[in-house]
C-alpha positions as protocol buffer text, in pm:
chain_id: "A"
residue {
  index: 1
  type: MET
  ca { x: 9336 y: 13742 z: 6559 }
}
residue {
  index: 2
  type: THR
  ca { x: 9428 y: 14041 z: 6772 }
}
residue {
  index: 3
  type: THR
  ca { x: 9724 y: 14125 z: 6989 }
}
residue {
  index: 4
  type: ASN
  ca { x: 9808 y: 14418 z: 7208 }
}
residue {
  index: 5
  type: PHE
  ca { x: 10134 y: 14293 z: 7358 }
}
residue {
  index: 6
  type: LEU
  ca { x: 10336 y: 14550 z: 7557 }
}
residue {
  index: 7
  type: LYS
  ca { x: 10066 y: 14808 z: 7501 }
}
residue {
  index: 8
  type: SER
  ca { x: 10099 y: 15133 z: 7695 }
}
residue {
  index: 9
  type: THR
  ca { x: 9764 y: 15235 z: 7840 }
}
residue {
  index: 10
  type: PRO
  ca { x: 9640 y: 15472 z: 8111 }
}
residue {
  index: 11
  type: LYS
  ca { x: 9505 y: 15163 z: 8291 }
}
residue {
  index: 12
  type: ASN
  ca { x: 9856 y: 15032 z: 8356 }
}
residue {
  index: 13
  type: GLY
  ca { x: 9997 y: 15377 z: 8431 }
}
residue {
  index: 14
  type: GLY
  ca { x: 10138 y: 15422 z: 8082 }
}
residue {
  index: 15
  type: GLY
  ca { x: 10389 y: 15143 z: 8148 }
}
residue {
  index: 16
  type: THR
  ca { x: 10454 y: 14836 z: 7940 }
}
residue {
  index: 17
  type: ASN
  ca { x: 10363 y: 14552 z: 8175 }
}
residue {
  index: 18
  type: ALA
  ca { x: 10273 y: 14268 z: 7941 }
}
residue {
  index: 19
  type: MET
  ca { x: 9986 y: 14052 z: 8062 }
}
residue {
  index: 20
  type: ILE
  ca { x: 9957 y: 14220 z: 8404 }
}
residue {
  index: 21
  type: ASN
  ca { x: 9609 y: 14372 z: 8423 }
}
residue {
  index: 22
  type: ASP
  ca { x: 9645 y: 14528 z: 8080 }
}
residue {
  index: 23
  type: ASN
  ca { x: 9372 y: 14335 z: 7897 }
}
residue {
  index: 24
  type: PHE
  ca { x: 9627 y: 14141 z: 7698 }
}
residue {
  index: 25
  type: GLU
  ca { x: 9444 y: 13942 z: 7437 }
}
residue {
  index: 26
  type: TYR
  ca { x: 9551 y: 13682 z: 7187 }
}
residue {
  index: 27
  type: ALA
  ca { x: 9237 y: 13503 z: 7078 }
}
residue {
  index: 28
  type: LEU
  ca { x: 9142 y: 13262 z: 6803 }
}
residue {
  index: 29
  type: GLY
  ca { x: 8782 y: 13372 z: 6827 }
}
residue {
  index: 30
  type: THR
  ca { x: 8571 y: 13631 z: 6994 }
}
residue {
  index: 31
  type: PRO
  ca { x: 8655 y: 13699 z: 7361 }
}
residue {
  index: 32
  type: GLU
  ca { x: 8313 y: 13557 z: 7449 }
}
residue {
  index: 33
  type: SER
  ca { x: 8418 y: 13217 z: 7307 }
}
residue {
  index: 34
  type: GLY
  ca { x: 8648 y: 13169 z: 7604 }
}
residue {
  index: 35
  type: PHE
  ca { x: 8926 y: 13028 z: 7390 }
}
residue {
  index: 36
  type: SER
  ca { x: 9268 y: 13174 z: 7456 }
}
residue {
  index: 37
  type: ILE
  ca { x: 9605 y: 13005 z: 7434 }
}
residue {
  index: 38
  type: PHE
  ca { x: 9727 y: 13220 z: 7724 }
}
residue {
  index: 39
  type: LEU
  ca { x: 9489 y: 13098 z: 7992 }
}
residue {
  index: 40
  type: ALA
  ca { x: 9685 y: 13009 z: 8307 }
}
residue {
  index: 41
  type: GLU
  ca { x: 9530 y: 12662 z: 8317 }
}
residue {
  index: 42
  type: ARG
  ca { x: 9664 y: 12586 z: 7969 }
}
residue {
  index: 43
  type: THR
  ca { x: 10019 y: 12706 z: 8012 }
}
residue {
  index: 44
  type: LYS
  ca { x: 10322 y: 12570 z: 8191 }
}
residue {
  index: 45
  type: LYS
  ca { x: 10582 y: 12781 z: 8363 }
}
residue {
  index: 46
  type: VAL
  ca { x: 10936 y: 12659 z: 8402 }
}
residue {
  index: 47
  type: HIS
  ca { x: 11134 y: 12772 z: 8707 }
}
residue {
  index: 48
  type: PHE
  ca { x: 11506 y: 12704 z: 8741 }
}
residue {
  index: 49
  type: ILE
  ca { x: 11631 y: 12684 z: 9097 }
}
residue {
  index: 50
  type: ARG
  ca { x: 11995 y: 12630 z: 9184 }
}
residue {
  index: 51
  type: HIS
  ca { x: 12079 y: 12422 z: 9489 }
}
residue {
  index: 52
  type: ALA
  ca { x: 12130 y: 12611 z: 9813 }
}
residue {
  index: 53
  type: GLU
  ca { x: 12466 y: 12661 z: 9985 }
}
residue {
  index: 54
  type: GLY
  ca { x: 12666 y: 12342 z: 10024 }
}
residue {
  index: 55
  type: TYR
  ca { x: 12977 y: 12268 z: 10227 }
}
residue {
  index: 56
  type: HIS
  ca { x: 13182 y: 12276 z: 9907 }
}
residue {
  index: 57
  type: ASN
  ca { x: 13068 y: 12636 z: 9846 }
}
residue {
  index: 58
  type: VAL
  ca { x: 13187 y: 12734 z: 10195 }
}
residue {
  index: 59
  type: ALA
  ca { x: 13522 y: 12557 z: 10146 }
}
residue {
  index: 60
  type: THR
  ca { x: 13597 y: 12731 z: 9817 }
}
residue {
  index: 61
  type: LYS
  ca { x: 13493 y: 13066 z: 9962 }
}
residue {
  index: 62
  type: GLU
  ca { x: 13718 y: 13019 z: 10266 }
}
residue {
  index: 63
  type: THR
  ca { x: 14019 y: 12907 z: 10062 }
}
residue {
  index: 64
  type: GLY
  ca { x: 13960 y: 13144 z: 9771 }
}
residue {
  index: 65
  type: ALA
  ca { x: 14017 y: 12865 z: 9519 }
}
residue {
  index: 66
  type: ASN
  ca { x: 13880 y: 12530 z: 9401 }
}
residue {
  index: 67
  type: ASP
  ca { x: 14194 y: 12340 z: 9500 }
}
residue {
  index: 68
  type: CYS
  ca { x: 14020 y: 12209 z: 9812 }
}
residue {
  index: 69
  type: LEU
  ca { x: 13787 y: 12016 z: 9582 }
}
residue {
  index: 70
  type: HIS
  ca { x: 14063 y: 11805 z: 9423 }
}
residue {
  index: 71
  type: ARG
  ca { x: 14079 y: 11446 z: 9543 }
}
residue {
  index: 72
  type: GLY
  ca { x: 14456 y: 11421 z: 9568 }
}
residue {
  index: 73
  type: ASP
  ca { x: 14587 y: 11064 z: 9597 }
}
residue {
  index: 74
  type: ASP
  ca { x: 14281 y: 10927 z: 9778 }
}
residue {
  index: 75
  type: LEU
  ca { x: 13963 y: 10791 z: 9631 }
}
residue {
  index: 76
  type: ALA
  ca { x: 13718 y: 11071 z: 9550 }
}
residue {
  index: 77
  type: SER
  ca { x: 13449 y: 10900 z: 9759 }
}
residue {
  index: 78
  type: GLU
  ca { x: 13672 y: 10927 z: 10068 }
}
residue {
  index: 79
  type: HIS
  ca { x: 13706 y: 11306 z: 10043 }
}
residue {
  index: 80
  type: PRO
  ca { x: 13496 y: 11496 z: 10303 }
}
residue {
  index: 81
  type: LEU
  ca { x: 13336 y: 11713 z: 10030 }
}
residue {
  index: 82
  type: TYR
  ca { x: 13237 y: 11420 z: 9806 }
}
residue {
  index: 83
  type: ASP
  ca { x: 12873 y: 11462 z: 9700 }
}
residue {
  index: 84
  type: SER
  ca { x: 12860 y: 11763 z: 9928 }
}
residue {
  index: 85
  type: ARG
  ca { x: 12557 y: 11825 z: 10148 }
}
residue {
  index: 86
  type: LEU
  ca { x: 12379 y: 12150 z: 10234 }
}
residue {
  index: 87
  type: THR
  ca { x: 12502 y: 12363 z: 10521 }
}
residue {
  index: 88
  type: GLU
  ca { x: 12262 y: 12491 z: 10787 }
}
residue {
  index: 89
  type: LYS
  ca { x: 12254 y: 12818 z: 10593 }
}
residue {
  index: 90
  type: GLY
  ca { x: 12169 y: 12622 z: 10277 }
}
residue {
  index: 91
  type: ILE
  ca { x: 11881 y: 12448 z: 10453 }
}
residue {
  index: 92
  type: GLN
  ca { x: 11754 y: 12786 z: 10574 }
}
residue {
  index: 93
  type: GLN
  ca { x: 11784 y: 12928 z: 10219 }
}
residue {
  index: 94
  type: SER
  ca { x: 11565 y: 12641 z: 10096 }
}
residue {
  index: 95
  type: VAL
  ca { x: 11306 y: 12695 z: 10370 }
}
residue {
  index: 96
  type: ASP
  ca { x: 11304 y: 13069 z: 10296 }
}
residue {
  index: 97
  type: LEU
  ca { x: 11235 y: 12995 z: 9928 }
}
residue {
  index: 98
  type: LYS
  ca { x: 10950 y: 12763 z: 10026 }
}
residue {
  index: 99
  type: HIS
  ca { x: 10794 y: 13043 z: 10234 }
}
residue {
  index: 100
  type: TYR
  ca { x: 10844 y: 13295 z: 9952 }
}
residue {
  index: 101
  type: LEU
  ca { x: 10671 y: 13068 z: 9699 }
}
residue {
  index: 102
  type: ALA
  ca { x: 10384 y: 13015 z: 9944 }
}
residue {
  index: 103
  type: LYS
  ca { x: 10307 y: 13389 z: 9921 }
}
residue {
  index: 104
  type: ARG
  ca { x: 10385 y: 13448 z: 9553 }
}
residue {
  index: 105
  type: PRO
  ca { x: 10070 y: 13451 z: 9337 }
}
residue {
  index: 106
  type: SER
  ca { x: 10086 y: 13248 z: 9019 }
}
residue {
  index: 107
  type: GLY
  ca { x: 9818 y: 13173 z: 8763 }
}
residue {
  index: 108
  type: SER
  ca { x: 9482 y: 13156 z: 8935 }
}
residue {
  index: 109
  type: ARG
  ca { x: 9629 y: 13069 z: 9276 }
}
residue {
  index: 110
  type: SER
  ca { x: 9742 y: 13289 z: 9562 }
}
residue {
  index: 111
  type: PHE
  ca { x: 10071 y: 13096 z: 9577 }
}
residue {
  index: 112
  type: THR
  ca { x: 10308 y: 12919 z: 9339 }
}
residue {
  index: 113
  type: ALA
  ca { x: 10237 y: 12546 z: 9302 }
}
residue {
  index: 114
  type: PHE
  ca { x: 10439 y: 12293 z: 9106 }
}
residue {
  index: 115
  type: ASP
  ca { x: 10344 y: 11983 z: 8908 }
}
residue {
  index: 116
  type: LEU
  ca { x: 10691 y: 11844 z: 8846 }
}
residue {
  index: 117
  type: VAL
  ca { x: 11035 y: 11893 z: 8999 }
}
residue {
  index: 118
  type: VAL
  ca { x: 11328 y: 11774 z: 8787 }
}
residue {
  index: 119
  type: VAL
  ca { x: 11642 y: 11736 z: 8994 }
}
residue {
  index: 120
  type: SER
  ca { x: 11990 y: 11588 z: 8962 }
}
residue {
  index: 121
  type: PRO
  ca { x: 12086 y: 11291 z: 9183 }
}
residue {
  index: 122
  type: LEU
  ca { x: 12340 y: 11489 z: 9384 }
}
residue {
  index: 123
  type: THR
  ca { x: 12270 y: 11496 z: 9758 }
}
residue {
  index: 124
  type: ARG
  ca { x: 12262 y: 11878 z: 9780 }
}
residue {
  index: 125
  type: THR
  ca { x: 12007 y: 11907 z: 9497 }
}
residue {
  index: 126
  type: CYS
  ca { x: 11782 y: 11639 z: 9647 }
}
residue {
  index: 127
  type: GLU
  ca { x: 11806 y: 11810 z: 9986 }
}
residue {
  index: 128
  type: THR
  ca { x: 11717 y: 12146 z: 9830 }
}
residue {
  index: 129
  type: ALA
  ca { x: 11417 y: 11994 z: 9651 }
}
residue {
  index: 130
  type: LEU
  ca { x: 11285 y: 11832 z: 9969 }
}
residue {
  index: 131
  type: HIS
  ca { x: 11318 y: 12149 z: 10176 }
}
residue {
  index: 132
  type: VAL
  ca { x: 11158 y: 12369 z: 9908 }
}
residue {
  index: 133
  type: PHE
  ca { x: 10882 y: 12139 z: 9779 }
}
residue {
  index: 134
  type: GLY
  ca { x: 10825 y: 11889 z: 10061 }
}
residue {
  index: 135
  type: ALA
  ca { x: 10772 y: 11518 z: 10011 }
}
residue {
  index: 136
  type: PRO
  ca { x: 10699 y: 11428 z: 9648 }
}
residue {
  index: 137
  type: ARG
  ca { x: 10390 y: 11259 z: 9513 }
}
residue {
  index: 138
  type: PRO
  ca { x: 10434 y: 10879 z: 9519 }
}
residue {
  index: 139
  type: PRO
  ca { x: 10545 y: 10741 z: 9182 }
}
residue {
  index: 140
  type: GLY
  ca { x: 10257 y: 10641 z: 8957 }
}
residue {
  index: 141
  type: THR
  ca { x: 9996 y: 10828 z: 9161 }
}
residue {
  index: 142
  type: PRO
  ca { x: 9789 y: 11069 z: 8950 }
}
residue {
  index: 143
  type: SER
  ca { x: 9742 y: 11416 z: 9091 }
}
residue {
  index: 144
  type: PHE
  ca { x: 9368 y: 11376 z: 9147 }
}
residue {
  index: 145
  type: LEU
  ca { x: 9434 y: 11077 z: 9377 }
}
residue {
  index: 146
  type: SER
  ca { x: 9715 y: 11244 z: 9566 }
}
residue {
  index: 147
  type: LYS
  ca { x: 9612 y: 11438 z: 9873 }
}
residue {
  index: 148
  type: GLY
  ca { x: 9799 y: 11756 z: 9951 }
}
residue {
  index: 149
  type: SER
  ca { x: 9733 y: 12090 z: 10106 }
}
residue {
  index: 150
  type: ALA
  ca { x: 9779 y: 12450 z: 10012 }
}
residue {
  index: 151
  type: PRO
  ca { x: 10019 y: 12667 z: 10212 }
}
residue {
  index: 152
  type: PRO
  ca { x: 9873 y: 12789 z: 10544 }
}
residue {
  index: 153
  type: ASP
  ca { x: 9698 y: 13127 z: 10547 }
}
residue {
  index: 154
  type: THR
  ca { x: 9593 y: 13106 z: 10181 }
}
residue {
  index: 155
  type: LEU
  ca { x: 9239 y: 13115 z: 10044 }
}
residue {
  index: 156
  type: GLU
  ca { x: 9295 y: 12766 z: 9903 }
}
residue {
  index: 157
  type: ALA
  ca { x: 9391 y: 12628 z: 10247 }
}
residue {
  index: 158
  type: GLU
  ca { x: 9087 y: 12792 z: 10410 }
}
residue {
  index: 159
  type: SER
  ca { x: 8863 y: 12640 z: 10142 }
}
residue {
  index: 160
  type: GLY
  ca { x: 9020 y: 12294 z: 10176 }
}
residue {
  index: 161
  type: VAL
  ca { x: 9130 y: 12281 z: 9813 }
}
residue {
  index: 162
  type: ASN
  ca { x: 9339 y: 11974 z: 9737 }
}
residue {
  index: 163
  type: ILE
  ca { x: 9682 y: 12077 z: 9608 }
}
residue {
  index: 164
  type: PRO
  ca { x: 9869 y: 11759 z: 9520 }
}
residue {
  index: 165
  type: PRO
  ca { x: 10242 y: 11753 z: 9586 }
}
residue {
  index: 166
  type: PRO
  ca { x: 10464 y: 11765 z: 9278 }
}
residue {
  index: 167
  type: ARG
  ca { x: 10621 y: 11460 z: 9119 }
}
residue {
  index: 168
  type: PHE
  ca { x: 11000 y: 11438 z: 9148 }
}
residue {
  index: 169
  type: LEU
  ca { x: 11201 y: 11322 z: 8850 }
}
residue {
  index: 170
  type: VAL
  ca { x: 11564 y: 11256 z: 8933 }
}
residue {
  index: 171
  type: ARG
  ca { x: 11775 y: 11267 z: 8618 }
}
residue {
  index: 172
  type: GLU
  ca { x: 12146 y: 11209 z: 8575 }
}
residue {
  index: 173
  type: GLU
  ca { x: 12143 y: 11450 z: 8280 }
}
residue {
  index: 174
  type: CYS
  ca { x: 12074 y: 11740 z: 8518 }
}
residue {
  index: 175
  type: ARG
  ca { x: 12398 y: 11681 z: 8703 }
}
residue {
  index: 176
  type: GLU
  ca { x: 12694 y: 11915 z: 8702 }
}
residue {
  index: 177
  type: ARG
  ca { x: 13011 y: 11805 z: 8529 }
}
residue {
  index: 178
  type: TRP
  ca { x: 13199 y: 11513 z: 8683 }
}
residue {
  index: 179
  type: GLY
  ca { x: 13569 y: 11450 z: 8681 }
}
residue {
  index: 180
  type: LYS
  ca { x: 13774 y: 11726 z: 8832 }
}
residue {
  index: 181
  type: TYR
  ca { x: 13601 y: 11816 z: 9160 }
}
residue {
  index: 182
  type: VAL
  ca { x: 13495 y: 11570 z: 9432 }
}
residue {
  index: 183
  type: CYS
  ca { x: 13181 y: 11767 z: 9517 }
}
residue {
  index: 184
  type: ASP
  ca { x: 13037 y: 11678 z: 9176 }
}
residue {
  index: 185
  type: GLY
  ca { x: 13064 y: 11304 z: 9238 }
}
residue {
  index: 186
  type: ARG
  ca { x: 12760 y: 11125 z: 9377 }
}
residue {
  index: 187
  type: ARG
  ca { x: 12686 y: 10834 z: 9601 }
}
residue {
  index: 188
  type: THR
  ca { x: 12526 y: 10524 z: 9456 }
}
residue {
  index: 189
  type: ILE
  ca { x: 12164 y: 10552 z: 9351 }
}
residue {
  index: 190
  type: SER
  ca { x: 12064 y: 10296 z: 9616 }
}
residue {
  index: 191
  type: GLU
  ca { x: 12223 y: 10512 z: 9890 }
}
residue {
  index: 192
  type: ILE
  ca { x: 12053 y: 10826 z: 9761 }
}
residue {
  index: 193
  type: ALA
  ca { x: 11716 y: 10652 z: 9715 }
}
residue {
  index: 194
  type: SER
  ca { x: 11724 y: 10514 z: 10069 }
}
residue {
  index: 195
  type: GLU
  ca { x: 11773 y: 10865 z: 10209 }
}
residue {
  index: 196
  type: PHE
  ca { x: 11529 y: 11051 z: 9990 }
}
């Protein structure tokens, strides 16, 4: 078994760019065997993306404090910032991220594709996911039966390669704390499901 992790070579300009054109190798056999635990097709990358700007973010920035997020004497669900939505700027931030990922190479593709998106059931997080990743794959549909397309102007799009949309998994455990601020409350699951 051989490794040359963070190796400085003339090929990479004497720098220490691990696994970026530096012949990084971690093999359980000869290179000719084709077995490597670092092949892009055999690895998963995890990306963490925070929701884009919501109306609650604007309110706290304008007031300079979180006091505007307290419910007062009214029901939390009646507060205008309850389960806060994205602002127009937040929607644009999400669209900008989608365009960035469409041009960011990853693995063997000329763009970054996703298999699974795990998101909290808050409105702003579901909105962010939809604007960044598009409509999800229908539940129970395997990727090979789900038709999708690569971002425009990519080699994959020109070749007609099927890029299935990611699955969305909405999990309560991904939610921010709940109790003190109205923006962290959420509508009922049936309301959220009917919208998204």
